[in-house]
mmCIF file of C-alpha atoms in Angstrom:
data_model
loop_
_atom_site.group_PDB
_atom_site.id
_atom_site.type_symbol
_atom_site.label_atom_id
_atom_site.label_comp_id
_atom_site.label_asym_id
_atom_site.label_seq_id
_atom_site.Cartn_x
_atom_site.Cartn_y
_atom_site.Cartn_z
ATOM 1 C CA UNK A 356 8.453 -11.220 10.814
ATOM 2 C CA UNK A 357 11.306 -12.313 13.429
ATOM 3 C CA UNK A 358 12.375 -15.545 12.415
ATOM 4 C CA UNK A 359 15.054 -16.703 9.600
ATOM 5 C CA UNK A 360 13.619 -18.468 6.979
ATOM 6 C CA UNK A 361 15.286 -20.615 3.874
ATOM 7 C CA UNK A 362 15.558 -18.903 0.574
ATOM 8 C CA UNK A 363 12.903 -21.026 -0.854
ATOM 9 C CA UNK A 364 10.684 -21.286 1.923
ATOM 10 C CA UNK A 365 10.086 -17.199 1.944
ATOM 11 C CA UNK A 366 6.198 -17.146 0.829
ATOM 12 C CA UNK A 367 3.214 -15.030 0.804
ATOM 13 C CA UNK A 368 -0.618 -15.417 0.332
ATOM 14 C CA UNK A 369 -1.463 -15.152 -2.791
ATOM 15 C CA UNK A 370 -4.276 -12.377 -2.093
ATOM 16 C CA UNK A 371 -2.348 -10.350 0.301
ATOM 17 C CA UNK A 372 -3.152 -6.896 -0.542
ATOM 18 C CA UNK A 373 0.941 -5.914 -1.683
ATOM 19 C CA UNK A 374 -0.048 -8.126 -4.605
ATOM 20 C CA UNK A 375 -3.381 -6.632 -5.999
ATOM 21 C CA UNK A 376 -2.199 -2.310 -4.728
ATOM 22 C CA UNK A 377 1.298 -2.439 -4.707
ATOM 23 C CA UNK A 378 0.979 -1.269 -0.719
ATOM 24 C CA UNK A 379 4.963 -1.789 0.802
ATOM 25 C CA UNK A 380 7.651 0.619 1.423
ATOM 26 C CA UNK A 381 11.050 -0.136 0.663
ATOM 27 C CA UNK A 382 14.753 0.231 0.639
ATOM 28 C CA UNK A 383 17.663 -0.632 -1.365
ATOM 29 C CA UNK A 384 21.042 -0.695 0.941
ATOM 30 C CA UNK A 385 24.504 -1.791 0.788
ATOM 31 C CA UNK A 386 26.981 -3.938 2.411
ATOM 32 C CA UNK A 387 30.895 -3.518 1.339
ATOM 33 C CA UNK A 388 33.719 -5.054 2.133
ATOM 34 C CA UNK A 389 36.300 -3.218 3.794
ATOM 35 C CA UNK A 390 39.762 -3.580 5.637
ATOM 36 C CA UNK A 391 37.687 -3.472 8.993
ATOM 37 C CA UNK A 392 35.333 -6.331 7.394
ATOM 38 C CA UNK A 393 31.854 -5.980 6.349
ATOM 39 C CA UNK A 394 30.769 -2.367 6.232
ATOM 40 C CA UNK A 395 26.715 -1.930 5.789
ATOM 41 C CA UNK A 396 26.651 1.795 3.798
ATOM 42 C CA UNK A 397 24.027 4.958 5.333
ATOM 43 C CA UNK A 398 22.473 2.286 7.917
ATOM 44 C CA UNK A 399 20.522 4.817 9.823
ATOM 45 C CA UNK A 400 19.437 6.912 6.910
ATOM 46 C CA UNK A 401 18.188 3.987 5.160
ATOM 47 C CA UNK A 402 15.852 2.529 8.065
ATOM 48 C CA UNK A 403 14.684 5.935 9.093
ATOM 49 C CA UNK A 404 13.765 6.525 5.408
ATOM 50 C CA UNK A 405 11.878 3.285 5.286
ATOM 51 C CA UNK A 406 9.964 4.417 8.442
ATOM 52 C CA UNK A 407 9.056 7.912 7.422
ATOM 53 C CA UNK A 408 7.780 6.352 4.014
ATOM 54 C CA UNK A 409 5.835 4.065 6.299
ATOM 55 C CA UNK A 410 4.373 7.058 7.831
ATOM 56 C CA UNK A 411 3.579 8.816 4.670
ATOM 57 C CA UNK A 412 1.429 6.207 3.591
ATOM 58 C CA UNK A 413 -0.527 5.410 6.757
ATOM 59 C CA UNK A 414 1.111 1.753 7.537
ATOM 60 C CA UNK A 415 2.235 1.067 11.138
ATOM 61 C CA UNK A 416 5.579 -1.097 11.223
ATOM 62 C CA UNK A 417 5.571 -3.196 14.070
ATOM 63 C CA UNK A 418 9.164 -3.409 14.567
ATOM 64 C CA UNK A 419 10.960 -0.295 15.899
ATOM 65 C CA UNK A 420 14.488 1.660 14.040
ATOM 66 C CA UNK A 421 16.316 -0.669 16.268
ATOM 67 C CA UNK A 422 15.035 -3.542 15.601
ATOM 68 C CA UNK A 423 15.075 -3.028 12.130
ATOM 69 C CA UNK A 424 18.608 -2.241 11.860
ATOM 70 C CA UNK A 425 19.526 -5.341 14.196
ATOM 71 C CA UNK A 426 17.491 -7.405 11.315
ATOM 72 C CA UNK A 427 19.600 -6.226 8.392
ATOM 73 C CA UNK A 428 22.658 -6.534 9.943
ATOM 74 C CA UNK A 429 21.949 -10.384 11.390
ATOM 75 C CA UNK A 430 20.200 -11.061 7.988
ATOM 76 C CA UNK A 431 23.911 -10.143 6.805
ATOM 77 C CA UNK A 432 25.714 -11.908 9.092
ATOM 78 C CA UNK A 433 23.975 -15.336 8.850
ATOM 79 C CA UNK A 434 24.885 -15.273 4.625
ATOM 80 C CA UNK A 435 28.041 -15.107 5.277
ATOM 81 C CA UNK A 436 28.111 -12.232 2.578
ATOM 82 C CA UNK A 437 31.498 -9.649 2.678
ATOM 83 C CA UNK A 438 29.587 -7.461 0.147
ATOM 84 C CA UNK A 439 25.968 -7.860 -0.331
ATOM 85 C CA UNK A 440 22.651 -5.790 -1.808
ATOM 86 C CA UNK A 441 20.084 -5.706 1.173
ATOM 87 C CA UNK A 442 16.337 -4.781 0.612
ATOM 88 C CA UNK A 443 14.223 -4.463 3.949
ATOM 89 C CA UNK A 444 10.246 -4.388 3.003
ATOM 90 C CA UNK A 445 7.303 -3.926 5.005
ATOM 91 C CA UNK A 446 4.115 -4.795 3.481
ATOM 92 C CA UNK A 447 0.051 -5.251 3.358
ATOM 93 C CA UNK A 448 -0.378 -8.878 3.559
ATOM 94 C CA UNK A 449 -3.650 -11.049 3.613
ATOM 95 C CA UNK A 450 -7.006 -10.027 5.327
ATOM 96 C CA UNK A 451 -8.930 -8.798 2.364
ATOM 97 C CA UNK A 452 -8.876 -6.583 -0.936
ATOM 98 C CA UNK A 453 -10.744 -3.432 -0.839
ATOM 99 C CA UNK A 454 -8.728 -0.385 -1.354
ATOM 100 C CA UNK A 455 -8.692 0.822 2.006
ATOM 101 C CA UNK A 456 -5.959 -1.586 3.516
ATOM 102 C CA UNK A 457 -5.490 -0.963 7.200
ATOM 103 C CA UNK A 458 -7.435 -4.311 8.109
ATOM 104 C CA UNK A 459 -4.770 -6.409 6.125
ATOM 105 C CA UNK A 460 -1.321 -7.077 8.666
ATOM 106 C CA UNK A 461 1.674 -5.325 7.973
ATOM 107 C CA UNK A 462 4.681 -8.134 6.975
ATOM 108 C CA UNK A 463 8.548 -7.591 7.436
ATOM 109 C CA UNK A 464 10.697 -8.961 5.794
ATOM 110 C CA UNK A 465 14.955 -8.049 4.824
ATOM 111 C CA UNK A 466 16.903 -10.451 2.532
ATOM 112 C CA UNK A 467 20.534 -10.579 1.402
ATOM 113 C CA UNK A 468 22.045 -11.325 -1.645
ATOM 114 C CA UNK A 469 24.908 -10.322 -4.139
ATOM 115 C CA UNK A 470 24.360 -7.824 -6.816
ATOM 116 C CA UNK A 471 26.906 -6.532 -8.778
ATOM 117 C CA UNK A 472 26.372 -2.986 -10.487
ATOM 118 C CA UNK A 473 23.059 -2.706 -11.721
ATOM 119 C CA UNK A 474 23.479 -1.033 -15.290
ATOM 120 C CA UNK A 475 25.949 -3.568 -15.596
ATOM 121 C CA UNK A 476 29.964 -3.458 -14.325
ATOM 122 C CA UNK A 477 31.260 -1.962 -17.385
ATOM 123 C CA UNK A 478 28.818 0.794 -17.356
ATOM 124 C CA UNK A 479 30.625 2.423 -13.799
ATOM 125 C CA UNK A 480 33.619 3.169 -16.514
ATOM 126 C CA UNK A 481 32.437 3.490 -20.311
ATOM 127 C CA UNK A 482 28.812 5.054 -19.335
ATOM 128 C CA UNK A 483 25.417 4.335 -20.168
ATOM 129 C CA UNK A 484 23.426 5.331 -23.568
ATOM 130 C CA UNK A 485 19.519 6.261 -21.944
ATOM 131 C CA UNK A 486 16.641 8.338 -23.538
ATOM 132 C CA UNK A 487 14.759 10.913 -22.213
ATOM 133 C CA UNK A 488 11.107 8.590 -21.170
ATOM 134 C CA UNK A 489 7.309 9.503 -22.764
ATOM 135 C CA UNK A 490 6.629 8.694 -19.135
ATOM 136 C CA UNK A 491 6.198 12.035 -17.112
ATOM 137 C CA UNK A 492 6.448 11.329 -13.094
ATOM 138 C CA UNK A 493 3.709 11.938 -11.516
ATOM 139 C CA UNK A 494 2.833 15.267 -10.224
ATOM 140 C CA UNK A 495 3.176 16.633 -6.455
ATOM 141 C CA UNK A 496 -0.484 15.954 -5.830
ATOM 142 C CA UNK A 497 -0.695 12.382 -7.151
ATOM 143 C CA UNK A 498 1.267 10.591 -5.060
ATOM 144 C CA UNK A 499 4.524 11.115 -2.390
ATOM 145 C CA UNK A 500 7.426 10.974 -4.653
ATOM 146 C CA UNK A 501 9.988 10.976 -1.588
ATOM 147 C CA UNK A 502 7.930 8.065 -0.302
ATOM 148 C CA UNK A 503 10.064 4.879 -1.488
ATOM 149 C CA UNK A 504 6.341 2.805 -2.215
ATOM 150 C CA UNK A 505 6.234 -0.649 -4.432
ATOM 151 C CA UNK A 506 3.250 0.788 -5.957
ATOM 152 C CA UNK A 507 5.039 3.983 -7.819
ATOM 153 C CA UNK A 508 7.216 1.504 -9.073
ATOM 154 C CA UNK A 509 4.916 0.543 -12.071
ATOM 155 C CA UNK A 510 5.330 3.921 -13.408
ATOM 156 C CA UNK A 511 9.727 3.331 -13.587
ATOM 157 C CA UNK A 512 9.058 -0.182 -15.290
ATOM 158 C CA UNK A 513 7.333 1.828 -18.185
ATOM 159 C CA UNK A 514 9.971 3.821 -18.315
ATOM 160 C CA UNK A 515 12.341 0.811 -18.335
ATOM 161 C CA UNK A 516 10.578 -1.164 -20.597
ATOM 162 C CA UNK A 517 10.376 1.560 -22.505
ATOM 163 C CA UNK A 518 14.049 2.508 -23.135
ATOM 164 C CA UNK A 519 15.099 -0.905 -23.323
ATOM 165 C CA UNK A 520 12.738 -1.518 -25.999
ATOM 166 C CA UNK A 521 14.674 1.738 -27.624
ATOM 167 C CA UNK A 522 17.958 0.286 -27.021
ATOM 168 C CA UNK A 523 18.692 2.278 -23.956
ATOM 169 C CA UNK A 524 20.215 0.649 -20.884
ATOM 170 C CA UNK A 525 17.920 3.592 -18.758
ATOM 171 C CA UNK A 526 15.933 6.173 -19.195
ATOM 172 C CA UNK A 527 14.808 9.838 -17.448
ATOM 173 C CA UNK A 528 11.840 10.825 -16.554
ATOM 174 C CA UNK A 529 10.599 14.314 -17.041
ATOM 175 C CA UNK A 530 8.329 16.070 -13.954
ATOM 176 C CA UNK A 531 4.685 17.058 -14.891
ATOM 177 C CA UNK A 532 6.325 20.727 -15.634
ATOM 178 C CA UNK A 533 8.815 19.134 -18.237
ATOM 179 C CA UNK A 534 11.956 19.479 -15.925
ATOM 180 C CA UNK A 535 14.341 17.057 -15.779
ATOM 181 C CA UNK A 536 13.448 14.487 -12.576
ATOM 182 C CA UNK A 537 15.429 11.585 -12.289
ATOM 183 C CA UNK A 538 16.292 7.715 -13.689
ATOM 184 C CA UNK A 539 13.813 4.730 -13.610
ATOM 185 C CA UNK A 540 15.320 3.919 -10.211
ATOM 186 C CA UNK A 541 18.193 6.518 -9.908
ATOM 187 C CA UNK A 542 18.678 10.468 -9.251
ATOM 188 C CA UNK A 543 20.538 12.583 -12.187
ATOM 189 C CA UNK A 544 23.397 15.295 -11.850
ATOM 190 C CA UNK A 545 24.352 17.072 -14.401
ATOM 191 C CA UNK A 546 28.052 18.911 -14.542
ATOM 192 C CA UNK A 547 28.516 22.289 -16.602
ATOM 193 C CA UNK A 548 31.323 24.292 -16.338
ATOM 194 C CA UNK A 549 32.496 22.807 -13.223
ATOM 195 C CA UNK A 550 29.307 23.332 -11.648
ATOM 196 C CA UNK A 551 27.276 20.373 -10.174
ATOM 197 C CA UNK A 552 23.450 20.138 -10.590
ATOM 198 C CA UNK A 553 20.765 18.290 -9.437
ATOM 199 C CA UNK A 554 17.036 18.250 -9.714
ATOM 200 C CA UNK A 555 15.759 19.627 -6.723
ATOM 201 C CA UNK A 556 12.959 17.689 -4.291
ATOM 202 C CA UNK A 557 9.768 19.254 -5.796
ATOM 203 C CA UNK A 558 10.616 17.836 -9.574
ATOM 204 C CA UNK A 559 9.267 14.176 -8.100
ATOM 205 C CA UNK A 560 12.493 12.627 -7.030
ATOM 206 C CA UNK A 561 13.447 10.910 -4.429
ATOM 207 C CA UNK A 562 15.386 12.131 -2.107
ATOM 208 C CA UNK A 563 17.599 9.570 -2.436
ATOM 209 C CA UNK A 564 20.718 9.077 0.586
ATOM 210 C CA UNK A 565 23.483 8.052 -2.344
ATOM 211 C CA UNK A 566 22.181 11.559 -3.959
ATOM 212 C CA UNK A 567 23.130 13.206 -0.250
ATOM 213 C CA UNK A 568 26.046 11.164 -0.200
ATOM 214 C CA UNK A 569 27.462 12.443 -3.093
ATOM 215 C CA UNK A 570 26.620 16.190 -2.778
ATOM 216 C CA UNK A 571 28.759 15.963 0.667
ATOM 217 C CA UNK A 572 31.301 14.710 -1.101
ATOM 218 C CA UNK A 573 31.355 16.752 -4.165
ATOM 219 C CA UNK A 574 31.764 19.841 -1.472
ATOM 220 C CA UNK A 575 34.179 17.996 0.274
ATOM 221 C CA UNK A 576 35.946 17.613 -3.113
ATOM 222 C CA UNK A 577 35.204 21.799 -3.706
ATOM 223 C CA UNK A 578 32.978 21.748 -5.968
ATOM 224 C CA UNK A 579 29.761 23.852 -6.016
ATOM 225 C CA UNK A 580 26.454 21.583 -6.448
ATOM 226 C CA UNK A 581 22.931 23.151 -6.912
ATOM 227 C CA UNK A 582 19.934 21.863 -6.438
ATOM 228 C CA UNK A 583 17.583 23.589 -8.757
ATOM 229 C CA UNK A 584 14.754 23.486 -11.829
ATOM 230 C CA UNK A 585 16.950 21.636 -14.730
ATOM 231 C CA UNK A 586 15.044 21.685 -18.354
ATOM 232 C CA UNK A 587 15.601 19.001 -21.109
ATOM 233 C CA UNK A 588 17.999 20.968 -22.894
ATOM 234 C CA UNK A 589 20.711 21.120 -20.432
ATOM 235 C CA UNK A 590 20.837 17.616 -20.710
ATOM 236 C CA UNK A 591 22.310 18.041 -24.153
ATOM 237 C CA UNK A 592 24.308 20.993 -23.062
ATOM 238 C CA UNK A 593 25.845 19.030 -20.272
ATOM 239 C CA UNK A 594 29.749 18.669 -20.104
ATOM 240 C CA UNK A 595 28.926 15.995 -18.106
ATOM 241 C CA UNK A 596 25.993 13.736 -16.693
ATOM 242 C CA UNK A 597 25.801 10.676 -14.521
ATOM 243 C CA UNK A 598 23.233 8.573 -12.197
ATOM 244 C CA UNK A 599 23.476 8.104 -8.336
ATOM 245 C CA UNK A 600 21.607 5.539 -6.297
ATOM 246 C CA UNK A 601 22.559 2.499 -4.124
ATOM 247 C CA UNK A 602 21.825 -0.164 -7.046
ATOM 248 C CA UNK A 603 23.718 2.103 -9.396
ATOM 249 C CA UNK A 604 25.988 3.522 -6.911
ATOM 250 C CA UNK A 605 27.871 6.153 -9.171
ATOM 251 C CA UNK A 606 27.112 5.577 -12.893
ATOM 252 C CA UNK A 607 28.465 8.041 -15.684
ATOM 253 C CA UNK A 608 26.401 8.620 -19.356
ATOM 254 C CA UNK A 609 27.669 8.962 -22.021
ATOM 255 C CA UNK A 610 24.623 10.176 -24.814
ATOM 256 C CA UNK A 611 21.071 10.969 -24.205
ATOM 257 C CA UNK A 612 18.949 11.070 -26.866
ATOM 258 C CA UNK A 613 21.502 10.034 -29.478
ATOM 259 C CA UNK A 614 23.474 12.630 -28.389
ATOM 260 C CA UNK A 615 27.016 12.622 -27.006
ATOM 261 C CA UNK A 616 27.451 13.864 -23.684
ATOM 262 C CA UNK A 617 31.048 15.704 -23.575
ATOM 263 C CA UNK A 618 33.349 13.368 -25.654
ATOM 264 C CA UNK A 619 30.895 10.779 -24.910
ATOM 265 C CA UNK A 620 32.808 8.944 -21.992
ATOM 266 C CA UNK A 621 32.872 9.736 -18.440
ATOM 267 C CA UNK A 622 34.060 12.775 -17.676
ATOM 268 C CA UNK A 623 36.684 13.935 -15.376
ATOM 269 C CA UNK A 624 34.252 15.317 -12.421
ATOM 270 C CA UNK A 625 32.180 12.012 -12.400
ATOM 271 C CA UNK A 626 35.377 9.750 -12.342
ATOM 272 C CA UNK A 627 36.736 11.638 -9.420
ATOM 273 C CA UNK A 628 33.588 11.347 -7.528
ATOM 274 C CA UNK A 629 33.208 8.060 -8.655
ATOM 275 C CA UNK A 630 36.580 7.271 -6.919
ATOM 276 C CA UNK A 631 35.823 9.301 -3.956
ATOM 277 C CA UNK A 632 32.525 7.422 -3.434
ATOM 278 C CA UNK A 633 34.175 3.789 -3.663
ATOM 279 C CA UNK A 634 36.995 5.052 -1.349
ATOM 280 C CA UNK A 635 34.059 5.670 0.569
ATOM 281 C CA UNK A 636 32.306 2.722 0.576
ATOM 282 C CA UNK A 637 35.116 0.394 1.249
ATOM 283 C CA UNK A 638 36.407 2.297 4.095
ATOM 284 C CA UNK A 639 39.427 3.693 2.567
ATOM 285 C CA UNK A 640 38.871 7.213 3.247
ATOM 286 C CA UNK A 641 38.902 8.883 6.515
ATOM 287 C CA UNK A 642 36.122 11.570 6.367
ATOM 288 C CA UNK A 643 32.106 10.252 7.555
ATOM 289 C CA UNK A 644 32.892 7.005 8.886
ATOM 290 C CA UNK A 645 29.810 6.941 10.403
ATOM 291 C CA UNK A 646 28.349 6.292 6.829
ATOM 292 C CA UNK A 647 29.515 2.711 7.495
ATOM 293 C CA UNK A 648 27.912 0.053 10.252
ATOM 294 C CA UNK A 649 29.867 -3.012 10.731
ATOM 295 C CA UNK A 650 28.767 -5.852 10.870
#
């Protein structure tokens, strides 16, 4: 809400309406380090994301782009963090608790820390194991999937909890059709014969900016990528499979389902991609450096 505050000293009201309806929008972003220092990964594409989910959902950020994007990158800068995970919010806070929320203020708030890779750093080379989720998302009429809300977030922790309880590190949702949609908090491609796929925007994903990120490259790289209908089945039919997303960054799998995706270790169109995207990321490739905002 403009100011800097202490770790520790970063509170809410304990009936602020966030807590009872899960009303905030969102983002996940990145900050590398590179040989020009700190680079903060898709800036832009990030904030304008968390304002158009903002607008989706009827909640009036007072802070413009600008400002926003001055926040993160001070909110950086005063860590003292090379590489850092970044989550801007905006959110309902106290006034009362009916449903309808637009009485209740609208809170900022964007805070810093280090993350390693979120399925874990081993994962980014020997793959994940994740299961297929009884949790459907929702369908196109239920709620804005390309909206980045806390409150859809209750249906990936089901799915989650669920595959952890299974003994998968992660698991994919199906859409309300039974096409393949995405990870608990990631988008899917799937490679067959050389060809890239990826569920397209009406199978309630996310239109997540790694996801765009990585299609460039891929057709930078020459590869064809399609964004299409993708059923269960080609899961298991897959030469290869792996996760995108700014937690996850570029994450390869290795069996769904108990079954073995290739040879069951990242194959060799995710590693090159893989590579591509940390070149990327750490300023060591020469193509889109306007992906990267220094701090």
């Amino acid at each position: 809400d403009g100011q800097f505050v202490p770790w520790g000293e970063a509170k809410v009201h304990v009936l602020s309406h966030v807590l009872h309806y899960g009303s905030s929008v969102f983002e996940g972003i990145r900050a590398y380090q590179t040989p020009a220092g700190t680079g903060v990964f898709c800036l832009p594409q990030h904030v304008k994301r968390l304002f158009r989910s903002a607008k989706i959902i009827r909640m009036d950020i007072p802070f413009t782009e600008e400002q926003m994007s001055q926040a993160i990158i001070e909110t950086v800068a005063i860590n003292k963090l090379p590489s850092c995970y970044i989550r801007p919010l905006a959110f309902r806070g106290y006034c009362q608790l009916g449903v309808e929320p637009r009485t209740c203020p609208v809170q900022v708030i964007v805070a810093a820390w280090e993350w390693p890779a979120y399925l874990g750093p081993e994962a980014l080379e020997a793959g994940v194991d994740v299961g297929v989720s009884s949790w459907r998302r929702a369908a196109p009429d239920t709620f804005p999937a390309n909206a980045k809300v806390g409150g859809h977030y209750t249906n990936s922790s089901l799915m989650r909890m669920e595959a952890a309880t299974l003994g998968y590190s992660e698991a994919i949702a199906l859409d309300v059709y039974g096409n393949v949609s995405e990870g608990s908090g990631e988008n899917i491609f799937v490679v067959q014969e050389g060809v890239i796929y990826t569920p397209q925007l009406s199978a309630s994903i996310l239109n997540g900016i790694t996801r765009a990120c990585v299609m460039t490259l891929a057709r930078e790289l020459g590869y064809t990528v399609a964004e299409t209908l993708i059923p269960r089945e080609m899961l298991y039919q897959a030469d290869e499979v792996f996760f995108t997303g700014t937690a996850a960054e570029v994450t390869p799998i290795r069996i769904v389902d108990g079954r073995a995706i290739g040879n069951g270790t990242r194959g060799p169109i995710t590693e090159r991609l893989q590579s591509t995207y940390f070149d990327q990321v750490h300023g060591r490739r020469e193509q889109n450096p306007e992906w990267l905002t220094y701090i």
